[in-house]
Amino acid sequence: MSEADCLFCRIVAKEIPAEIVYETDRALAFRDVNPQAPTHVLVIPKDHYRDAAALAAADHGLADEVIKAAHAVAQQEGVAETGYRLVFNTGPAAGQTVFHVHGHVVGGRDLRWPPG
Ligand code: 5GP
Ligand code: ZN
């Protein structure tokens, strides 16, 4: 289940290189090309869903697996104890630019709230 013109489907297919840091049968994590913090990793389901709402509606445990993968990445990056942010920008007004659902795992510095 992929879309030929989707950037992240092409990363899953290894057609576009990425620095992969974690992988399961159904999830993939790779470093953001434009990191906003010392740790900035994107966690995605390998199957294509346009956003977090579509992923949650899929109802087969995949959202659960993506969130668990995000926490595994945080542990691997050494930010799980100090704290990290897991962000799913959902829709254009939230700043979503790639419409293959992805969680941003951001950490390694103090993060402010509210976000911009
Ligand atoms: P969004 O704005 O949709 O929440 O996040 C998209 C993220 O994907 C951005 O943080 C952007 O830097 C990242 N990104 C865009 N193109 C690429 C790419 O080709 N490779 C990687 N690793 N990250 C990308
Ligand atoms: Zn896709």
PDB file of C-alpha atoms and ligand atoms in Angstrom, residues 1-3 6-10 45-49 99-101, ligand 2:
ATOM      1  CA  MET A   1       0.000   0.000   0.000  1.00  0.00           C
ATOM      2  CA  SER A   2       1.989   2.937  -1.289  1.00  0.00           C
ATOM      3  CA  GLU A   3       1.659   5.966  -3.501  1.00  0.00           C
ATOM      4  CA  CYS A   6       4.735  10.051  -2.063  1.00  0.00           C
ATOM      5  CA  LEU A   7       8.141  11.079  -0.702  1.00  0.00           C
ATOM      6  CA  PHE A   8       7.978   8.844   2.373  1.00  0.00           C
ATOM      7  CA  CYS A   9       6.654   5.828   0.415  1.00  0.00           C
ATOM      8  CA  ARG A  10       9.732   6.290  -1.758  1.00  0.00           C
ATOM      9  CA  PRO A  45       4.044   3.364   9.196  1.00  0.00           C
ATOM     10  CA  LYS A  46       5.410   1.712   6.063  1.00  0.00           C
ATOM     11  CA  ASP A  47       1.881   1.674   4.634  1.00  0.00           C
ATOM     12  CA  HIS A  48       0.544   4.952   3.341  1.00  0.00           C
ATOM     13  CA  TYR A  49      -1.975   6.945   5.401  1.00  0.00           C
ATOM     14  CA  PHE A  99       1.018  13.785   3.520  1.00  0.00           C
ATOM     15  CA  HIS A 100       2.265  10.398   4.667  1.00  0.00           C
ATOM     16  CA  VAL A 101       1.639  10.340   8.406  1.00  0.00           C
TER      17      VAL A 101
HETATM   18 ZN    ZN B   2       3.257   7.467   1.400  1.00  0.00          ZN
END
